[in-house]
Tab-separated table of C-alpha atoms and ligand atoms in Angstrom:
chain	number	residue	atom	x	y	z
A	1	MET	CA	109.326	129.298	119.633
A	2	THR	CA	112.595	128.763	121.478
A	3	THR	CA	112.944	129.800	125.072
A	4	THR	CA	115.623	132.355	124.128
A	5	LYS	CA	113.348	134.029	121.588
A	6	LEU	CA	110.486	134.014	124.038
A	7	LEU	CA	112.592	135.581	126.778
A	8	ILE	CA	113.441	138.422	124.427
A	9	LYS	CA	109.839	138.812	123.269
A	10	ARG	CA	108.727	138.962	126.900
A	11	SER	CA	110.041	142.451	127.464
A	12	ILE	CA	107.056	143.682	125.435
A	13	LYS	CA	104.352	142.230	127.663
A	14	SER	CA	105.708	141.819	131.160
A	15	PHE	CA	104.024	141.958	134.550
A	16	ALA	CA	105.792	145.261	134.948
A	17	SER	CA	104.234	146.739	131.820
A	18	LEU	CA	100.832	145.152	132.421
A	19	THR	CA	99.676	148.013	134.589
A	20	LYS	CA	101.813	150.903	133.374
A	21	SER	CA	99.796	153.812	132.060
A	22	LYS	CA	99.423	153.708	128.332
A	23	THR	CA	98.928	156.906	126.394
A	24	VAL	CA	96.001	155.550	124.348
A	25	PHE	CA	92.998	154.093	126.135
A	26	PRO	CA	90.307	152.370	124.090
A	27	LYS	CA	86.999	154.236	124.281
A	28	THR	CA	83.651	152.631	124.986
A	29	GLU	CA	80.997	153.085	122.285
A	30	PRO	CA	77.452	151.760	121.891
A	31	GLY	CA	77.737	148.064	121.130
A	32	SER	CA	81.140	147.648	122.781
A	33	VAL	CA	81.878	144.936	125.321
A	34	ASN	CA	84.522	145.832	127.912
A	35	ILE	CA	85.889	142.744	129.628
A	36	ILE	CA	87.699	143.612	132.838
A	37	ALA	CA	90.454	141.346	134.195
A	38	TYR	CA	91.314	141.078	137.879
A	39	HIS	CA	93.348	138.576	139.894
A	40	ARG	CA	93.180	139.214	143.637
A	41	VAL	CA	91.045	141.488	145.828
A	42	VAL	CA	92.701	142.132	149.187
A	43	ALA	CA	91.906	143.727	152.528
A	44	ASP	CA	95.482	144.934	153.154
A	45	ILE	CA	96.752	146.496	149.935
A	46	ALA	CA	100.057	147.776	151.382
A	47	LYS	CA	101.043	144.254	152.458
A	48	ALA	CA	99.789	142.653	149.236
A	49	GLU	CA	101.688	145.067	146.985
A	50	LYS	CA	104.858	144.143	148.882
A	51	ASP	CA	104.316	140.375	149.099
A	52	ALA	CA	102.902	139.771	145.620
A	53	ILE	CA	103.160	140.973	142.031
A	54	TYR	CA	101.538	144.391	142.436
A	55	GLY	CA	99.789	144.174	139.077
A	56	LEU	CA	97.689	141.298	140.422
A	57	VAL	CA	96.176	142.997	143.460
A	58	VAL	CA	93.424	145.536	144.096
A	59	SER	CA	92.010	146.590	147.471
A	60	SER	CA	88.424	145.769	148.456
A	61	ALA	CA	87.715	149.507	148.742
A	62	THR	CA	88.909	150.224	145.202
A	63	PHE	CA	87.177	147.138	143.807
A	64	ARG	CA	83.939	148.420	145.332
A	65	ARG	CA	84.424	151.762	143.556
A	66	HIS	CA	85.099	149.953	140.269
A	67	CYS	CA	81.860	147.986	140.749
A	68	GLU	CA	79.918	151.210	141.368
A	69	LEU	CA	81.375	152.805	138.262
A	70	LEU	CA	80.752	149.716	136.138
A	71	ARG	CA	77.144	149.420	137.275
A	72	LYS	CA	76.503	153.094	136.520
A	73	SER	CA	78.082	153.139	133.076
A	74	PHE	CA	77.433	149.665	131.669
A	75	ASP	CA	75.084	146.727	131.606
A	76	VAL	CA	77.246	144.239	133.482
A	77	VAL	CA	76.605	140.746	132.115
A	78	SER	CA	78.233	137.358	132.392
A	79	LEU	CA	80.800	136.353	129.784
A	80	GLU	CA	78.419	133.689	128.518
A	81	THR	CA	75.685	136.315	127.989
A	82	ALA	CA	78.121	138.707	126.297
A	83	ARG	CA	78.779	135.968	123.758
A	84	PHE	CA	75.252	136.371	122.307
A	85	PHE	CA	75.872	140.074	121.737
A	86	LEU	CA	79.352	139.576	120.327
A	87	ASP	CA	78.163	137.072	117.746
A	88	GLY	CA	75.292	139.389	116.756
A	89	GLU	CA	72.498	137.167	118.061
A	90	ARG	CA	71.207	139.905	120.363
A	91	LYS	CA	71.352	143.694	120.041
A	92	VAL	CA	72.769	146.002	122.701
A	93	SER	CA	71.404	149.348	123.741
A	94	ARG	CA	74.023	150.286	126.380
A	95	PRO	CA	77.722	149.356	126.386
A	96	LEU	CA	78.307	146.013	128.096
A	97	ALA	CA	80.915	145.135	130.698
A	98	VAL	CA	82.021	141.712	131.904
A	99	ILE	CA	83.956	141.156	135.146
A	100	THR	CA	86.547	138.354	135.084
A	101	PHE	CA	89.066	137.026	137.568
A	102	ASP	CA	92.053	134.852	136.701
A	103	ASP	CA	93.526	132.075	138.859
A	104	GLY	CA	90.821	131.502	141.503
A	105	TYR	CA	92.506	132.965	144.570
A	106	LEU	CA	90.799	132.357	147.908
A	107	ASP	CA	90.432	136.102	148.404
A	108	PHE	CA	87.941	136.119	145.521
A	109	TYR	CA	85.543	134.328	147.876
A	110	GLU	CA	86.475	136.345	150.948
A	111	GLU	CA	86.670	139.854	149.482
A	112	ALA	CA	85.253	140.095	145.951
A	113	PHE	CA	82.257	137.750	146.096
A	114	PRO	CA	80.441	139.655	148.915
A	115	ILE	CA	80.866	142.952	147.026
A	116	LEU	CA	79.669	141.441	143.735
A	117	ASN	CA	76.655	140.015	145.596
A	118	GLU	CA	75.867	143.356	147.164
A	119	TYR	CA	75.810	145.043	143.752
A	120	GLY	CA	74.126	142.096	142.039
A	121	LEU	CA	76.951	141.749	139.521
A	122	PRO	CA	77.900	138.494	137.770
A	123	ALA	CA	81.527	137.464	137.242
A	124	THR	CA	83.561	134.686	135.668
A	125	VAL	CA	86.568	133.121	137.413
A	126	PHE	CA	89.173	131.150	135.440
A	127	LEU	CA	90.600	128.177	137.319
A	128	PRO	CA	93.922	126.304	136.907
A	129	THR	CA	92.469	122.937	137.978
A	130	GLU	CA	95.650	121.296	139.364
A	131	PHE	CA	95.931	124.008	142.015
A	132	ILE	CA	92.311	124.091	143.136
A	133	GLY	CA	91.394	122.386	146.367
A	134	GLY	CA	95.012	121.634	147.251
A	135	ASP	CA	97.795	123.405	149.077
A	136	LYS	CA	100.028	124.246	146.103
A	137	PHE	CA	100.750	127.833	145.147
A	138	LEU	CA	100.946	129.092	141.568
A	139	ALA	CA	104.345	129.287	139.859
A	140	HIS	CA	104.235	133.066	139.321
A	141	ASP	CA	103.640	133.660	143.045
A	142	ARG	CA	106.376	131.246	144.123
A	143	ILE	CA	108.846	132.695	141.616
A	144	TYR	CA	108.094	136.272	142.688
A	145	TRP	CA	108.651	135.363	146.342
A	146	LEU	CA	111.888	133.467	145.665
A	147	VAL	CA	113.306	136.153	143.380
A	148	LYS	CA	112.437	138.856	145.940
A	149	LEU	CA	114.183	136.899	148.702
A	150	ALA	CA	117.221	136.190	146.505
A	151	ILE	CA	117.630	139.834	145.455
A	152	GLU	CA	116.958	141.275	148.937
A	153	LYS	CA	119.335	138.823	150.603
A	154	SER	CA	121.989	138.980	147.844
A	155	VAL	CA	121.780	135.259	147.073
A	156	PRO	CA	123.158	134.623	143.550
A	157	VAL	CA	120.838	132.587	141.284
A	158	TYR	CA	123.244	131.744	138.424
A	159	LYS	CA	124.083	128.262	139.704
A	160	ALA	CA	120.420	127.466	140.373
A	161	LEU	CA	119.468	128.484	136.833
A	162	ILE	CA	122.236	126.337	135.312
A	163	GLN	CA	121.269	123.355	137.461
A	164	ALA	CA	117.647	123.789	136.431
A	165	GLY	CA	118.745	123.426	132.805
A	166	LEU	CA	118.959	126.966	131.400
A	167	SER	CA	121.861	127.709	129.031
A	168	LYS	CA	124.932	129.515	130.430
A	169	ASN	CA	124.193	132.458	128.186
A	170	ILE	CA	120.615	132.949	129.423
A	171	ALA	CA	121.486	132.161	133.052
A	172	ALA	CA	124.259	134.797	132.974
A	173	LYS	CA	121.887	137.433	131.560
A	174	LEU	CA	119.173	136.649	134.103
A	175	ALA	CA	121.495	136.362	137.100
A	176	VAL	CA	122.508	140.041	136.878
A	177	GLU	CA	118.906	141.283	136.796
A	178	THR	CA	118.143	143.305	139.916
A	179	ASP	CA	114.514	144.162	139.158
A	180	VAL	CA	112.289	141.643	140.988
A	181	LEU	CA	109.382	141.957	138.528
A	182	LYS	CA	111.532	141.660	135.410
A	183	LEU	CA	113.336	138.567	136.672
A	184	THR	CA	110.058	137.036	137.872
A	185	ASP	CA	108.560	137.651	134.481
A	186	SER	CA	111.428	135.954	132.614
A	187	LEU	CA	111.322	132.890	134.868
A	188	VAL	CA	107.547	132.522	134.640
A	189	TYR	CA	107.749	132.379	130.847
A	190	LEU	CA	109.389	128.976	130.709
A	191	PRO	CA	107.986	125.569	129.788
A	192	LYS	CA	106.230	123.978	132.781
A	193	ASP	CA	108.868	121.346	133.692
A	194	LEU	CA	111.804	123.732	133.375
A	195	ARG	CA	109.917	126.327	135.430
A	196	GLU	CA	109.379	123.805	138.251
A	197	ARG	CA	113.104	122.939	138.234
A	198	VAL	CA	113.991	126.639	138.437
A	199	ILE	CA	111.716	127.022	141.475
A	200	PHE	CA	113.220	123.981	143.175
A	201	GLN	CA	116.822	125.067	142.511
A	202	ILE	CA	116.291	128.641	143.742
A	203	GLU	CA	114.681	127.258	146.924
A	204	VAL	CA	117.807	125.104	147.388
A	205	SER	CA	120.133	128.063	146.732
A	206	LEU	CA	118.322	130.195	149.327
A	207	GLY	CA	118.991	127.557	151.987
A	208	ASP	CA	118.292	128.941	155.449
A	209	LYS	CA	117.482	132.332	153.893
A	210	PHE	CA	114.272	130.819	152.486
A	211	GLU	CA	111.103	132.170	154.122
A	212	SER	CA	107.723	130.437	153.808
A	213	TYR	CA	105.416	131.566	151.022
A	214	PRO	CA	102.716	134.008	152.207
A	215	PRO	CA	99.453	132.135	152.968
A	216	GLU	CA	97.643	134.831	150.944
A	217	TYR	CA	98.723	132.944	147.805
A	218	ARG	CA	96.075	130.290	148.608
A	219	LEU	CA	93.481	129.320	146.006
A	220	LEU	CA	89.815	128.336	146.238
A	221	SER	CA	88.410	124.945	147.225
A	222	TRP	CA	85.974	123.009	145.013
A	223	GLU	CA	83.354	123.213	147.728
A	224	THR	CA	83.458	127.011	147.735
A	225	ILE	CA	83.474	127.082	143.939
A	226	ARG	CA	80.320	124.959	143.807
A	227	GLU	CA	78.653	127.254	146.332
A	228	MET	CA	79.432	130.351	144.240
A	229	SER	CA	78.455	128.566	141.031
A	230	LYS	CA	74.873	128.552	142.346
A	231	LYS	CA	75.024	132.278	143.150
A	232	GLY	CA	75.844	134.164	139.953
A	233	ILE	CA	79.492	133.250	139.520
A	234	SER	CA	80.560	131.257	136.483
A	235	PHE	CA	83.828	129.402	136.074
A	236	GLY	CA	86.053	128.940	133.062
A	237	GLY	CA	89.178	127.058	132.027
A	238	HIS	CA	92.730	128.294	132.614
A	239	THR	CA	94.649	125.038	131.857
A	240	ALA	CA	95.541	122.512	134.568
A	241	ASN	CA	99.005	123.790	135.551
A	242	HIS	CA	98.798	127.440	134.492
A	243	VAL	CA	101.159	126.798	131.580
A	244	VAL	CA	102.318	129.264	128.939
A	245	LEU	CA	100.570	127.378	126.110
A	246	PRO	CA	102.833	128.307	123.152
A	247	LEU	CA	105.867	126.985	125.079
A	248	GLU	CA	104.404	123.525	125.666
A	249	ALA	CA	104.789	120.494	123.393
A	250	GLN	CA	101.688	119.404	121.483
A	251	ALA	CA	100.830	116.524	123.862
A	252	SER	CA	101.179	118.736	126.939
A	253	MET	CA	99.017	121.455	125.366
A	254	GLU	CA	96.313	118.891	124.663
A	255	THR	CA	96.325	117.513	128.187
A	256	GLU	CA	96.341	120.992	129.686
A	257	ILE	CA	93.336	122.087	127.612
A	258	HIS	CA	91.231	118.914	127.394
A	259	GLU	CA	91.846	117.342	130.816
A	260	SER	CA	91.338	120.570	132.744
A	261	LYS	CA	87.988	121.097	130.976
A	262	LYS	CA	86.871	117.585	131.959
A	263	THR	CA	87.922	118.167	135.583
A	264	LEU	CA	86.063	121.482	135.742
A	265	GLU	CA	82.890	120.042	134.273
A	266	ALA	CA	82.978	117.021	136.597
A	267	GLN	CA	83.494	119.236	139.657
A	268	LEU	CA	80.850	121.784	138.644
A	269	GLY	CA	78.331	119.388	137.152
A	270	LYS	CA	77.788	121.709	134.187
A	271	SER	CA	79.409	122.444	130.855
A	272	VAL	CA	82.245	124.984	130.718
A	273	VAL	CA	82.525	127.145	127.600
A	274	SER	CA	84.871	129.994	128.556
A	275	PHE	CA	88.650	130.050	128.843
A	276	ALA	CA	91.435	132.525	129.673
A	277	TYR	CA	94.900	131.979	128.159
A	278	PRO	CA	97.361	131.868	131.098
A	279	ASN	CA	99.547	134.985	130.989
A	280	GLY	CA	97.574	135.982	127.910
A	281	GLU	CA	99.857	133.843	125.706
A	282	TYR	CA	98.320	132.023	122.752
A	283	ASN	CA	99.090	130.800	119.262
A	284	LEU	CA	97.002	129.440	116.415
A	285	ARG	CA	97.413	125.841	117.637
A	286	ALA	CA	96.167	126.737	121.124
A	287	LYS	CA	93.180	128.547	119.678
A	288	GLN	CA	92.303	125.575	117.445
A	289	MET	CA	92.624	123.183	120.382
A	290	LEU	CA	90.221	125.283	122.439
A	291	ALA	CA	87.651	125.090	119.657
A	292	GLU	CA	88.145	121.308	119.373
A	293	ALA	CA	87.694	120.951	123.141
A	294	GLY	CA	84.356	122.759	122.913
A	295	TYR	CA	85.301	126.186	124.260
A	296	LYS	CA	83.122	128.921	122.743
A	297	ILE	CA	84.723	132.058	124.152
A	298	ALA	CA	88.308	132.850	125.213
A	299	VAL	CA	90.025	135.936	126.566
A	300	THR	CA	93.585	137.238	126.228
A	301	THR	CA	95.300	140.106	128.066
A	302	GLU	CA	95.435	142.341	125.013
A	303	THR	CA	94.091	145.775	125.939
A	304	LYS	CA	91.155	146.201	123.618
A	305	ILE	CA	87.396	146.682	123.718
A	306	ASN	CA	85.382	144.038	121.893
A	307	ARG	CA	82.420	144.497	119.586
A	308	THR	CA	80.118	142.441	117.379
A	309	GLY	CA	82.274	140.440	114.997
A	310	SER	CA	85.330	140.270	117.327
A	311	ASP	CA	87.041	136.859	117.296
A	312	LEU	CA	85.272	135.040	120.154
A	313	LEU	CA	88.369	132.976	120.935
A	314	LEU	CA	90.699	136.000	121.088
A	315	LEU	CA	88.824	138.657	123.030
A	316	GLY	CA	90.686	141.564	124.590
A	317	ARG	CA	90.477	142.657	128.214
A	318	ILE	CA	91.241	145.681	130.355
A	319	SER	CA	93.496	144.558	133.228
A	320	LEU	CA	92.912	146.422	136.460
A	321	CYS	CA	94.793	146.492	139.757
A	322	GLU	CA	95.155	149.064	142.547
A	323	GLU	CA	97.888	150.922	140.680
A	324	SER	CA	95.920	151.254	137.448
A	325	THR	CA	93.306	153.601	138.952
A	326	ARG	CA	95.566	155.638	141.238
A	327	GLY	CA	95.792	159.336	140.543
A	328	PHE	CA	98.894	161.498	140.834
A	329	LYS	CA	98.275	161.874	144.586
A	330	GLY	CA	98.697	158.120	145.006
A	331	SER	CA	95.098	157.367	145.987
A	332	TYR	CA	92.063	156.192	144.009
A	333	SER	CA	91.083	158.577	141.246
A	334	HIS	CA	87.608	158.556	139.725
A	335	SER	CA	88.824	160.272	136.550
A	336	VAL	CA	91.699	157.801	136.064
A	337	ALA	CA	89.282	154.905	136.629
A	338	SER	CA	86.836	156.364	134.068
A	339	LEU	CA	89.673	156.756	131.566
A	340	ARG	CA	90.870	153.186	132.115
A	341	LEU	CA	87.361	151.841	131.599
A	342	GLY	CA	86.946	153.837	128.406
A	343	ILE	CA	84.033	155.869	129.823
B	401	ZN	ZN1	96.457	133.153	135.358
């Protein structure tokens, strides 16, 4: 798919729409497997919702309430265990829930892991291997920060986008966008190399108006991952560079899928069978490559509840953040949370 077509398609599934209330919520039934998707769990939600894509953050207090609700209403199992129910090997008596986290942020260890431990709940974390154990931040976080700075400080981005290699037509359309999330979303959905050039050029354009990326964007270290791997947390693939798979050339897709799996298995000392498509984007080729690489189970960001017979390499998830379980008063709502979880 061309970049232009993809940019247009993006309006359907953007960060902005990820958490917006939908009128129809899937309902949990006996035999259903609800897979929940989180990104970051934070101590200071007001700061995080300002400094990061708000759809990626939930407060520790709200996460704790979600855990309580999940434990009460479901059998919470690991993704690997859920696989045996989804392929019909084992029968379920109660609805199952699986807790997943994308991207491997450091705050998973600091905020989420102690709560999961306290409740005795398993979880799976999907890791973009190139960013683990280093000091690099993920492209979506860097782009959000740069776009926010550019819009707040009235720094035009047209020239940066042209110099990065975008067409005049697309650059002109994007340069007039004043919504931080919408522009972030469009710039994240680019092939990896082009996306890196966009980041570099916007940093250059900001000049002395550039402000350092928030340290809260940090990801986990391998040491910490190995520690958690012995204590109920499993880890899955998420490519090496957090690429939008359908936008990458065949060779890049292969490296991203195969090499990252090898890295994960070498670092963990165990086989890795689960995968999350970065940004939920997949195509038939990506799915086939996962199967060839030995992945047994893969999750998207499509809002659906899974059941026996669901395609194990295209499972749906329910994405949750702070905003998704707020009531009309602006604070956590038990009834909204129950609705979101299909209870
Ligand atoms: Zn991700």
